[in-house]
Short mmCIF file of C-alpha atoms in Angstrom, two decimals:
data_model
loop_
_atom_site.label_atom_id
_atom_site.label_comp_id
_atom_site.label_asym_id
_atom_site.label_seq_id
_atom_site.Cartn_x
_atom_site.Cartn_y
_atom_site.Cartn_z
CA MET A 1 0.00 0.00 0.00
CA VAL A 2 2.79 2.32 0.78
CA MET A 3 4.31 1.66 -2.61
CA THR A 4 1.04 2.43 -4.29
CA LEU A 5 0.80 5.75 -2.57
CA PHE A 6 4.16 6.87 -3.73
CA SER A 7 3.81 5.69 -7.31
CA GLU A 8 0.43 7.21 -8.02
CA LYS A 9 1.49 10.59 -6.68
CA LYS A 10 -1.78 10.71 -4.82
CA ILE A 11 -2.22 13.80 -2.73
CA LEU A 12 -3.25 13.04 0.85
CA SER A 13 -4.70 15.23 3.48
CA VAL A 14 -2.80 15.49 6.80
CA SER A 15 -5.50 13.54 8.46
CA GLN A 16 -5.35 10.83 5.90
CA LEU A 17 -1.61 10.54 6.17
CA THR A 18 -1.67 10.61 9.91
CA SER A 19 -4.34 7.98 9.93
CA LEU A 20 -2.23 5.87 7.58
CA VAL A 21 0.83 6.24 9.76
CA ARG A 22 -1.16 5.38 12.85
CA SER A 23 -2.50 2.27 11.24
CA LEU A 24 0.96 1.23 10.24
CA LEU A 25 2.30 1.80 13.71
CA GLU A 26 -0.58 0.20 15.49
CA GLU A 27 -0.50 -2.88 13.35
CA ASN A 28 3.21 -3.40 13.54
CA PHE A 29 4.01 -2.34 17.10
CA GLU A 30 1.22 -3.96 19.00
CA HIS A 31 2.84 -5.75 21.94
CA LEU A 32 5.98 -4.01 22.94
CA TRP A 33 8.15 -4.23 25.99
CA VAL A 34 10.29 -1.15 26.46
CA GLU A 35 12.65 -0.07 29.14
CA GLY A 36 13.74 3.43 29.97
CA GLU A 37 13.74 6.24 32.44
CA ILE A 38 10.74 8.37 33.24
CA SER A 39 10.95 12.13 32.76
CA ASN A 40 8.51 15.03 32.44
CA LEU A 41 5.91 13.08 34.41
CA SER A 42 2.53 14.73 34.49
CA THR A 43 -0.42 13.51 36.56
CA PRO A 44 -3.47 15.68 35.82
CA SER A 45 -6.74 15.27 37.66
CA SER A 46 -8.15 13.23 34.81
CA GLY A 47 -6.20 10.29 36.22
CA HIS A 48 -4.26 9.71 32.99
CA LEU A 49 -0.50 9.66 33.21
CA TYR A 50 1.79 11.44 30.75
CA PHE A 51 5.53 11.13 30.64
CA THR A 52 8.54 10.80 28.42
CA LEU A 53 10.50 7.60 28.40
CA LYS A 54 14.09 8.14 27.51
CA ASP A 55 17.52 6.65 27.45
CA SER A 56 20.85 8.23 26.62
CA GLY A 57 20.08 8.51 22.90
CA ALA A 58 16.34 8.95 22.44
CA ALA A 59 13.03 9.95 23.96
CA LEU A 60 9.54 8.57 23.55
CA ARG A 61 6.29 10.14 24.58
CA CYS A 62 4.09 7.86 26.64
CA VAL A 63 0.55 7.95 27.94
CA MET A 64 -1.17 5.63 30.40
CA PHE A 65 -4.92 5.98 30.61
CA ARG A 66 -6.75 6.06 33.90
CA GLY A 67 -8.07 2.51 33.68
CA SER A 68 -4.58 1.03 33.50
CA ALA A 69 -3.05 3.62 35.80
CA LYS A 70 -5.46 2.71 38.63
CA ALA A 71 -4.07 -0.82 38.67
CA LEU A 72 -0.60 0.49 39.35
CA ARG A 73 0.43 -0.36 42.92
CA PHE A 74 3.41 1.91 43.04
CA ARG A 75 3.74 5.54 42.26
CA LEU A 76 5.67 6.89 39.32
CA ALA A 77 8.36 9.46 39.73
CA ASP A 78 10.78 11.21 37.39
CA GLY A 79 14.06 9.41 37.11
CA MET A 80 12.50 6.01 37.86
CA LYS A 81 13.73 3.19 35.64
CA ILE A 82 10.86 1.07 34.46
CA ILE A 83 9.88 -1.69 32.13
CA LEU A 84 6.59 -1.19 30.42
CA ARG A 85 4.30 -2.96 28.05
CA GLY A 86 2.19 -1.17 25.48
CA ARG A 87 1.58 -0.44 21.86
CA MET A 88 2.52 2.40 19.55
CA THR A 89 -0.07 4.91 18.43
CA VAL A 90 -0.29 8.41 17.07
CA TYR A 91 -1.87 11.41 18.67
CA ASP A 92 -3.56 12.74 15.57
CA GLN A 93 -4.07 16.31 16.63
CA ARG A 94 -0.38 16.87 17.26
CA GLY A 95 1.05 14.36 14.91
CA ASP A 96 3.07 12.89 17.74
CA TYR A 97 3.65 9.23 17.88
CA GLN A 98 3.44 7.85 21.36
CA LEU A 99 3.48 4.70 23.38
CA LEU A 100 0.17 3.75 24.89
CA VAL A 101 1.19 2.05 28.16
CA GLU A 102 -0.87 -0.84 29.47
CA TYR A 103 1.33 -2.13 32.24
CA MET A 104 4.55 -1.21 33.85
CA GLU A 105 6.80 -2.34 36.61
CA PRO A 106 9.89 -0.93 38.16
CA GLN A 107 13.17 -2.21 36.91
CA GLY A 108 15.15 -4.27 39.43
CA VAL A 109 12.62 -4.74 42.23
CA GLY A 110 9.14 -6.12 41.75
CA ALA A 111 6.24 -3.76 41.48
CA LEU A 112 4.69 -4.94 44.71
CA GLN A 113 7.93 -4.56 46.55
CA LEU A 114 8.32 -1.02 45.30
CA ALA A 115 4.71 -0.14 46.09
CA TYR A 116 5.20 -1.51 49.56
CA GLN A 117 8.35 0.49 50.09
CA GLN A 118 6.76 3.65 48.79
CA LEU A 119 3.64 3.41 50.93
CA LYS A 120 5.69 2.47 53.96
CA GLU A 121 7.90 5.51 53.54
CA ARG A 122 4.99 7.82 52.96
CA LEU A 123 2.96 6.63 55.92
CA ALA A 124 6.04 6.66 58.14
CA ARG A 125 6.63 10.27 57.19
CA GLU A 126 3.03 10.99 58.02
CA GLY A 127 3.53 9.50 61.47
CA LEU A 128 1.24 6.49 61.20
CA PHE A 129 3.91 4.16 62.62
CA ALA A 130 5.02 6.47 65.42
CA GLU A 131 5.83 4.53 68.58
CA GLU A 132 4.36 7.22 70.79
CA ARG A 133 0.89 6.77 69.38
CA LYS A 134 0.83 3.03 69.99
CA ARG A 135 -1.78 2.25 72.59
CA ALA A 136 -1.55 -0.31 75.36
CA ILE A 137 -3.56 -3.46 74.78
CA PRO A 138 -6.28 -3.65 77.47
CA ILE A 139 -5.49 -6.44 79.87
CA LEU A 140 -9.04 -7.71 80.10
CA PRO A 141 -11.02 -6.84 76.95
CA ARG A 142 -14.72 -7.45 77.30
CA THR A 143 -15.08 -8.37 73.66
CA ILE A 144 -12.33 -9.04 71.17
CA GLY A 145 -13.16 -7.95 67.65
CA ILE A 146 -11.57 -10.07 64.95
CA VAL A 147 -11.32 -9.05 61.32
CA THR A 148 -10.69 -12.10 59.22
CA SER A 149 -12.25 -14.59 56.88
CA PRO A 150 -14.70 -16.75 58.88
CA THR A 151 -13.60 -19.75 56.87
CA GLY A 152 -9.89 -19.07 56.77
CA ALA A 153 -6.95 -20.70 58.46
CA ALA A 154 -6.42 -17.73 60.77
CA ILE A 155 -9.70 -18.01 62.66
CA HIS A 156 -9.22 -21.76 62.88
CA ASP A 157 -5.80 -21.28 64.47
CA ILE A 158 -7.18 -18.73 66.90
CA PHE A 159 -10.00 -21.05 67.98
CA LYS A 160 -7.55 -23.89 68.47
CA VAL A 161 -5.38 -21.87 70.81
CA LEU A 162 -8.28 -20.48 72.81
CA GLU A 163 -9.80 -23.94 73.21
CA ARG A 164 -6.51 -25.36 74.45
CA ARG A 165 -6.16 -22.48 76.85
CA HIS A 166 -9.75 -22.77 78.12
CA ALA A 167 -9.93 -19.03 77.81
CA GLY A 168 -13.45 -17.80 78.27
CA LEU A 169 -13.37 -14.91 75.85
CA HIS A 170 -16.02 -13.14 73.92
CA LEU A 171 -15.11 -12.93 70.24
CA LEU A 172 -16.92 -10.88 67.67
CA ILE A 173 -15.87 -11.71 64.14
CA ALA A 174 -16.29 -9.13 61.41
CA PRO A 175 -15.98 -11.21 58.23
CA ALA A 176 -13.85 -9.83 55.44
CA LYS A 177 -12.32 -11.08 52.28
CA VAL A 178 -8.61 -11.20 53.02
CA GLN A 179 -7.26 -11.86 49.55
CA GLY A 180 -7.91 -10.76 46.02
CA GLU A 181 -9.78 -7.93 44.40
CA GLY A 182 -11.44 -5.63 46.92
CA ALA A 183 -9.97 -7.42 49.94
CA GLY A 184 -8.29 -4.27 51.26
CA ALA A 185 -11.54 -2.31 51.18
CA GLU A 186 -13.41 -5.10 52.97
CA VAL A 187 -10.79 -5.41 55.67
CA ALA A 188 -10.81 -1.65 56.17
CA ALA A 189 -14.61 -1.60 56.39
CA ALA A 190 -14.63 -4.44 58.91
CA ILE A 191 -12.10 -2.62 61.07
CA ARG A 192 -14.25 0.49 60.99
CA ASP A 193 -17.36 -1.52 61.88
CA LEU A 194 -15.69 -3.03 64.93
CA SER A 195 -14.00 0.16 66.04
CA GLY A 196 -16.39 1.80 68.43
CA TYR A 197 -18.80 -1.13 68.43
CA PRO A 198 -20.13 -1.59 71.99
CA GLN A 199 -17.95 -3.72 74.29
CA VAL A 200 -15.21 -4.20 71.71
CA ASP A 201 -12.00 -3.22 73.53
CA VAL A 202 -9.44 -4.53 71.07
CA ILE A 203 -9.40 -5.61 67.44
CA ILE A 204 -7.30 -8.39 65.97
CA VAL A 205 -6.73 -8.23 62.21
CA ALA A 206 -5.82 -11.75 61.20
CA ARG A 207 -4.88 -13.69 58.13
CA GLY A 208 -2.98 -16.91 57.58
CA GLY A 209 0.29 -17.12 55.71
CA GLY A 210 0.68 -16.59 51.98
CA SER A 211 2.73 -14.94 49.28
CA MET A 212 3.25 -11.23 49.18
CA GLU A 213 0.52 -11.12 46.57
CA ASP A 214 -1.83 -13.04 48.88
CA LEU A 215 -1.16 -10.69 51.78
CA TRP A 216 -1.44 -7.64 49.62
CA ALA A 217 -4.66 -6.32 51.09
CA PHE A 218 -2.80 -5.64 54.33
CA ASN A 219 -0.32 -3.48 52.48
CA GLU A 220 -3.03 -1.22 51.17
CA GLU A 221 -3.33 2.30 52.34
CA VAL A 222 -7.05 1.98 53.05
CA VAL A 223 -6.32 -0.73 55.63
CA ALA A 224 -3.51 1.27 57.18
CA ARG A 225 -5.83 4.26 57.51
CA ALA A 226 -8.60 2.18 59.07
CA ILE A 227 -6.19 0.79 61.65
CA TYR A 228 -4.82 4.23 62.33
CA ASP A 229 -8.32 5.65 62.78
CA SER A 230 -9.54 2.86 65.04
CA THR A 231 -10.72 4.08 68.44
CA VAL A 232 -9.55 0.89 70.13
CA PRO A 233 -6.09 -0.71 69.96
CA VAL A 234 -5.45 -3.02 67.02
CA ILE A 235 -3.33 -6.16 67.03
CA SER A 236 -2.09 -7.27 63.62
CA ALA A 237 -1.71 -11.01 63.14
CA ILE A 238 -0.93 -11.46 59.49
CA GLY A 239 0.88 -14.25 57.73
CA HIS A 240 3.94 -15.86 59.17
CA GLU A 241 6.55 -14.49 61.45
CA VAL A 242 8.75 -13.23 58.61
CA ASP A 243 6.01 -11.31 56.87
CA PHE A 244 5.82 -7.67 57.67
CA THR A 245 2.87 -5.84 56.18
CA ILE A 246 2.05 -2.17 56.34
CA ALA A 247 -0.76 -3.11 58.70
CA ASP A 248 1.85 -4.55 61.08
CA PHE A 249 3.61 -1.20 61.22
CA VAL A 250 0.45 0.78 61.89
CA ALA A 251 -1.01 -1.65 64.43
CA ASP A 252 -0.60 -0.97 68.13
CA LEU A 253 0.83 -4.44 68.56
CA ARG A 254 2.13 -6.94 66.03
CA ALA A 255 1.57 -10.61 66.70
CA PRO A 256 3.83 -12.79 64.54
CA THR A 257 0.93 -15.12 63.67
CA PRO A 258 -2.80 -15.42 64.40
CA SER A 259 -2.01 -18.19 66.89
CA ALA A 260 0.40 -15.89 68.67
CA ALA A 261 -2.27 -13.21 68.92
CA ALA A 262 -4.63 -15.74 70.49
CA GLU A 263 -1.87 -16.83 72.90
CA MET A 264 -1.40 -13.21 73.92
CA VAL A 265 -5.00 -12.59 74.86
CA ALA A 266 -5.49 -16.02 76.42
CA ALA A 267 -2.26 -15.86 78.39
CA SER A 268 -3.18 -12.42 79.52
CA LYS A 269 -6.43 -13.69 81.02
CA ALA A 270 -4.82 -16.77 82.59
CA GLN A 271 -2.13 -14.55 84.03
CA LEU A 272 -4.71 -12.16 85.42
CA LEU A 273 -6.59 -14.96 87.13
CA ALA A 274 -3.36 -16.16 88.71
CA ASP A 275 -2.32 -12.63 89.65
CA CYS A 276 -5.65 -11.87 91.28
CA ALA A 277 -5.64 -15.10 93.25
CA SER A 278 -2.09 -14.44 94.40
CA LEU A 279 -2.87 -10.87 95.37
CA GLN A 280 -5.93 -11.96 97.30
CA ARG A 281 -3.86 -14.59 99.12
CA ARG A 282 -1.17 -12.07 99.97
CA LEU A 283 -3.78 -9.60 101.16
CA GLN A 284 -5.25 -12.24 103.47
CA GLN A 285 -1.83 -13.29 104.74
CA ALA A 286 -0.72 -9.75 105.40
CA MET A 287 -3.95 -9.07 107.30
CA ASP A 288 -3.59 -12.29 109.31
CA GLN A 289 -0.07 -11.32 110.17
CA ARG A 290 -1.11 -7.84 111.18
CA LEU A 291 -3.92 -9.23 113.32
CA SER A 292 -1.74 -11.75 115.09
CA ALA A 293 0.81 -9.03 115.78
CA ALA A 294 -1.99 -6.94 117.25
CA ARG A 295 -3.17 -9.92 119.30
CA VAL A 296 0.28 -10.50 120.73
CA GLU A 297 0.53 -6.85 121.61
CA LEU A 298 -2.93 -6.86 123.17
CA HIS A 299 -2.15 -9.97 125.18
CA TYR A 300 1.05 -8.44 126.41
CA ARG A 301 -0.60 -5.21 127.42
CA ALA A 302 -3.65 -6.94 128.94
CA SER A 303 -1.47 -9.16 131.09
CA ALA A 304 0.39 -6.12 132.29
CA LEU A 305 -2.93 -4.52 133.17
CA LYS A 306 -4.38 -7.55 134.95
CA SER A 307 -1.83 -8.03 137.74
CA PRO A 308 -0.46 -4.92 139.37
CA GLU A 309 0.53 -7.27 142.24
CA LEU A 310 3.00 -8.82 139.97
CA VAL A 311 4.40 -5.44 139.11
CA ILE A 312 4.46 -4.48 142.76
CA ALA A 313 6.03 -7.78 143.74
CA ARG A 314 8.59 -7.30 141.04
CA MET A 315 9.28 -3.82 142.34
CA GLN A 316 9.36 -5.14 145.91
CA GLN A 317 11.86 -7.68 144.83
CA ARG A 318 13.86 -4.95 143.31
CA VAL A 319 13.64 -2.86 146.46
CA ASP A 320 14.75 -5.86 148.52
CA ASP A 321 17.54 -6.53 146.23
CA LEU A 322 18.65 -2.94 146.30
CA SER A 323 18.42 -2.65 150.08
CA GLN A 324 20.37 -5.87 150.47
CA ARG A 325 22.99 -4.62 148.19
CA CYS A 326 22.89 -1.31 150.06
CA ALA A 327 23.35 -2.97 153.45
CA ALA A 328 26.10 -5.15 152.16
CA THR A 329 27.81 -2.12 150.82
CA ILE A 330 27.50 -0.27 154.11
CA GLU A 331 28.80 -3.27 156.00
CA ARG A 332 31.65 -3.62 153.69
CA THR A 333 32.42 0.06 154.07
CA ILE A 334 32.28 -0.11 157.85
CA GLY A 335 34.51 -3.19 157.87
CA GLU A 336 36.89 -1.39 155.67
CA LEU A 337 36.88 1.63 157.96
CA ARG A 338 37.41 -0.64 160.95
CA ARG A 339 40.34 -2.25 159.30
CA GLN A 340 41.74 1.14 158.52
CA GLU A 341 41.17 2.26 162.10
CA SER A 342 42.92 -0.73 163.63
CA ASP A 343 45.67 -0.34 161.17
CA ILE A 344 46.08 3.26 162.20
CA ARG A 345 45.80 2.26 165.83
CA SER A 346 48.52 -0.30 165.54
CA ARG A 347 50.64 2.15 163.69
CA LEU A 348 49.89 4.68 166.44
CA ARG A 349 50.71 2.11 169.05
CA LEU A 350 53.97 1.33 167.39
CA SER A 351 54.87 4.97 167.38
CA SER A 352 53.49 5.60 170.97
CA PRO A 353 55.83 7.22 173.69
CA GLU A 354 54.61 4.61 176.23
CA GLN A 355 56.85 2.13 174.65
CA ARG A 356 59.70 4.52 174.76
CA ILE A 357 58.89 5.48 178.31
CA GLU A 358 58.91 1.83 179.27
CA SER A 359 62.14 1.20 177.53
CA ASP A 360 63.54 4.39 179.00
CA LEU A 361 62.35 3.30 182.43
CA GLU A 362 64.05 0.01 181.93
CA ARG A 363 67.12 1.81 180.85
CA LEU A 364 66.77 4.10 183.84
CA ALA A 365 66.48 1.17 186.20
CA THR A 366 69.54 -0.36 184.64
CA LEU A 367 71.37 2.87 184.97
CA LYS A 368 70.09 3.25 188.49
CA LEU A 369 71.32 -0.19 189.34
CA ARG A 370 74.59 0.44 187.74
CA CYS A 371 74.76 3.69 189.55
CA GLN A 372 74.00 2.04 192.86
CA ILE A 373 76.59 -0.60 192.21
CA ALA A 374 79.06 2.04 191.26
CA VAL A 375 78.24 4.14 194.29
CA LYS A 376 78.33 1.14 196.49
CA SER A 377 81.63 0.02 195.22
CA SER A 378 82.83 3.53 195.38
CA LEU A 379 81.63 3.77 198.94
CA GLU A 380 83.26 0.54 199.73
CA ARG A 381 86.40 1.80 198.18
CA CYS A 382 86.02 5.05 200.14
CA GLY A 383 85.27 3.07 203.30
CA GLY A 384 88.59 1.33 202.88
CA THR A 385 90.26 4.62 202.33
CA VAL A 386 88.51 6.15 205.32
CA ALA A 387 89.53 3.30 207.50
CA HIS A 388 92.96 3.65 206.21
CA LEU A 389 92.84 7.38 206.68
CA ALA A 390 91.23 6.96 210.09
CA ALA A 391 93.96 4.64 211.04
CA THR A 392 96.39 7.13 209.70
CA LEU A 393 94.47 9.86 211.36
CA ASP A 394 94.26 7.86 214.47
CA ALA A 395 97.92 7.48 214.33
CA LEU A 396 98.27 11.15 213.92
CA SER A 397 95.69 12.00 216.64
CA PRO A 398 96.87 14.38 219.31
CA LEU A 399 95.27 12.12 221.76
CA ASN A 400 97.83 9.55 220.82
CA VAL A 401 100.44 12.27 221.22
CA LEU A 402 98.95 13.14 224.57
CA ALA A 403 99.05 9.57 225.44
CA ARG A 404 102.71 9.62 224.71
CA GLY A 405 103.11 12.38 227.29
CA TYR A 406 102.55 15.51 225.28
CA ALA A 407 100.11 18.20 226.55
CA VAL A 408 98.28 20.98 224.80
CA ALA A 409 98.31 24.30 226.52
CA GLU A 410 95.43 26.59 225.96
CA LEU A 411 95.46 30.16 227.11
CA LEU A 412 92.63 31.02 229.32
CA PRO A 413 90.21 32.52 228.76
CA GLY A 414 89.51 31.70 225.42
CA GLY A 415 91.30 28.50 224.99
CA THR A 416 93.77 29.59 222.33
CA VAL A 417 96.35 26.90 221.78
CA VAL A 418 99.68 28.20 222.83
CA LYS A 419 102.32 27.45 220.25
CA ASN A 420 104.86 30.18 220.90
CA LEU A 421 106.34 31.56 224.13
CA CYS A 422 105.57 35.05 223.02
CA GLN A 423 101.92 34.42 223.64
CA LEU A 424 102.49 34.09 227.26
CA GLN A 425 103.05 36.42 230.09
CA PRO A 426 103.96 35.38 233.53
CA GLY A 427 100.89 34.92 235.54
CA ASP A 428 98.73 33.82 232.62
CA CYS A 429 96.41 30.98 233.29
CA LEU A 430 96.82 27.93 231.23
CA ARG A 431 94.79 24.81 230.76
CA LEU A 432 96.75 21.79 230.13
CA ARG A 433 95.15 19.03 228.19
CA LEU A 434 96.50 15.65 229.10
CA SER A 435 95.63 12.26 227.91
CA ASP A 436 93.37 11.55 230.75
CA GLY A 437 92.20 15.02 231.77
CA GLU A 438 92.99 18.74 232.25
CA ALA A 439 94.93 20.74 234.66
CA VAL A 440 94.84 24.49 235.12
CA CYS A 441 98.16 26.06 235.87
CA SER A 442 99.74 29.48 236.06
CA VAL A 443 102.79 30.61 234.33
CA GLU A 444 105.60 31.32 236.60
CA SER A 445 108.48 32.35 234.39
CA LEU A 446 109.41 32.34 230.82
CA SER A 447 112.67 30.94 229.56
CA PRO A 448 113.27 31.45 225.80
CA GLY A 449 115.44 28.97 224.00
CA ARG A 450 115.00 26.04 221.93
CA VAL A 451 113.97 22.98 223.64
CA ASP A 452 116.10 20.21 222.03
CA GLY A 453 115.80 17.99 224.96
CA LEU A 454 113.14 16.32 223.50
CA ASP A 455 115.14 15.73 220.36
CA SER A 456 118.15 14.59 222.46
CA HIS A 457 115.82 12.46 224.28
CA SER A 458 114.48 11.00 221.12
CA PRO A 459 115.79 7.69 220.16
CA ARG A 460 118.72 8.21 217.73
CA GLY A 461 120.09 4.87 217.54
CA MET B 1 -14.90 1.73 80.22
CA ALA B 2 -15.18 -1.43 82.25
CA ALA B 3 -11.82 -2.72 81.10
CA GLU B 4 -10.20 0.32 82.57
CA LYS B 5 -12.12 -0.20 85.74
CA PHE B 6 -10.71 -3.69 85.92
CA GLU B 7 -7.21 -2.33 85.53
CA THR B 8 -7.92 0.33 88.14
CA SER B 9 -9.25 -2.27 90.52
CA LEU B 10 -6.23 -4.48 89.91
CA LYS B 11 -3.92 -1.56 90.59
CA LYS B 12 -5.79 -0.72 93.79
CA LEU B 13 -5.64 -4.34 94.87
CA GLU B 14 -1.90 -4.34 94.28
CA ASP B 15 -1.55 -1.11 96.25
CA ALA B 16 -3.54 -2.52 99.14
CA VAL B 17 -1.39 -5.66 99.24
CA SER B 18 1.89 -3.78 99.20
CA ARG B 19 0.73 -1.29 101.83
CA LEU B 20 -0.52 -4.05 104.08
CA GLU B 21 2.65 -6.08 103.52
CA SER B 22 4.80 -3.14 104.49
CA GLY B 23 3.57 -3.69 108.06
CA GLU B 24 3.75 0.00 108.76
CA LEU B 25 0.04 0.63 109.13
CA SER B 26 -1.86 0.98 112.35
CA LEU B 27 -4.42 -1.70 113.03
CA ASP B 28 -7.25 0.62 112.06
CA ASP B 29 -5.57 1.55 108.80
CA SER B 30 -4.73 -2.09 108.16
CA ILE B 31 -8.37 -3.07 108.47
CA ARG B 32 -9.42 -0.21 106.23
CA VAL B 33 -6.84 -1.09 103.58
CA PHE B 34 -7.72 -4.76 103.86
CA GLU B 35 -11.40 -4.06 103.29
CA GLU B 36 -10.49 -1.88 100.33
CA GLY B 37 -8.31 -4.67 98.93
CA ILE B 38 -11.02 -7.29 99.39
CA LYS B 39 -13.48 -5.03 97.61
CA HIS B 40 -11.18 -4.65 94.61
CA ALA B 41 -10.30 -8.34 94.61
CA ALA B 42 -14.02 -9.06 94.35
CA ILE B 43 -14.39 -6.59 91.48
CA CYS B 44 -11.44 -8.18 89.67
CA SER B 45 -12.77 -11.69 90.17
CA ARG B 46 -16.20 -10.64 88.99
CA LYS B 47 -14.83 -9.00 85.88
CA LEU B 48 -12.67 -11.99 85.11
CA GLY B 49 -15.69 -14.27 85.52
CA GLU B 50 -17.90 -12.03 83.43
CA ALA B 51 -15.98 -12.63 80.21
CA GLU B 52 -17.74 -15.71 78.99
CA LYS B 53 -16.83 -17.84 76.05
CA LYS B 54 -18.89 -16.64 73.20
CA VAL B 55 -18.27 -16.31 69.45
CA GLU B 56 -20.41 -14.12 67.26
CA LEU B 57 -20.33 -12.74 63.77
CA LEU B 58 -20.80 -9.07 63.07
CA LEU B 59 -22.83 -8.75 59.91
CA LYS B 60 -23.84 -5.71 57.97
CA LYS B 61 -27.32 -5.63 56.50
CA ARG B 62 -28.11 -3.98 53.21
CA ASP B 63 -29.21 -0.81 54.98
CA GLY B 64 -25.83 -0.64 56.70
CA VAL B 65 -27.15 -1.71 60.13
CA LEU B 66 -24.83 -4.06 61.97
CA ILE B 67 -26.26 -7.19 63.53
CA ARG B 68 -24.74 -9.97 65.58
CA GLU B 69 -25.23 -13.62 64.95
CA ASP B 70 -23.90 -16.66 66.76
CA PHE B 71 -20.98 -18.09 64.90
CA ALA B 72 -21.43 -21.71 64.00
CA GLY B 73 -18.46 -22.07 61.73
CA GLU B 74 -16.31 -24.03 64.16
CA ASP B 75 -18.07 -26.69 66.12
CA ASP B 76 -15.00 -27.56 68.08
CA MET B 77 -14.79 -24.10 69.56
#
């Protein structure tokens, strides 16, 4: 056909040509896969997406109509490298050829993964995951709301755990499709129905394990918002332990599995029963203890009140004891004083003059005796001497001389012994003392001269 | 909210036990605290007993009204 056009030199209108080109393009480029980088992205309110796909050497205008765009789970952004599927067409009015995009996915990571990442980041920025807004799970919920499929594995697991635990709990199940088209909206609606429903104190959002695709509803923004808006705390119990959904991040508490969520609420009740029983026991014990302490004290005080005699007797005993000890002390003191006194006395006695007087008297007597002896012997000695002297004296006595014929002439009156002739005058009266008496004579004459007769008359030999 | 009342009662019971166990109260105060504790223990026990095993479905009628229905899905529950 193209050949024909050129050979016949047929003149075409712009519309005709454009229509021809479009037909050519649309017929020959029907199912294309193209990769490139997004630029000049435009997202008008119509919901269609416009952008340019480019690489280092070329650019291609692209459009994605609303119907296809709505199915996109991630958000486009300039600079994003994508793989897309579509067909070529021409925008008649402008004469631009463009790629009509039917499907696209990010290059490298999967579309779901990217969508998940993007929503997670956005909601985190918005504060939906903030730790400080997480609410405490009530410890004894009156009714537990459960959002899940009434025929699914999750509710079965929950029942199994609760039955094993004999946990008497009131469950209110809000059924929701948990997989496939519209699941997210149903889950969100169920959460909203339970939130604020009378008696419902906590909501568990549960689903058994599955692929990321299967769990996708719980990565949808509508679910995240419903959890965030809930007036009562929400526990997420989705998939297996390793699966983290957006719902898990928004929820007030994440249970790794539905069974784990059931364990949490059941254990909580069992624990509460045990705690209450223990507290009640401790309360009773503490009171018993307090009472018995009070009883002991009362008994003690009462017994003290009952018998003042005992107190008096005890005091009497004490008085006796004290007075005994007092007397003993006094006695001991007196004894001590006595000992001291006698000690002093004996010391006084030892130093008394009596003793000395006695000894002096003794000495005196001795001396006296010695004196007497001495005097006596002296007297005796003197006696001897006297006798001797008497004898001598006797020998020398004038009487003896008289006896030998000598006389003593004494001049009368007066009796003066006449020793010299000159004393005499003739006629003087003399008394002559003889050995056997006296004779008075008168002097006749005086004849001086020496009388030697006597000497011549003395024996000469 | 009754659940909060349970938690309040539990807290008060705990307080009563620890005060009584401290042994520092007069006999009068001990009796008062004990009675308080017993009261809250009774409330706790009652609330624990109140929660009966029951499983219901919350269903939404066409007009948007929510109704409850006994759940018969799991006979072993």
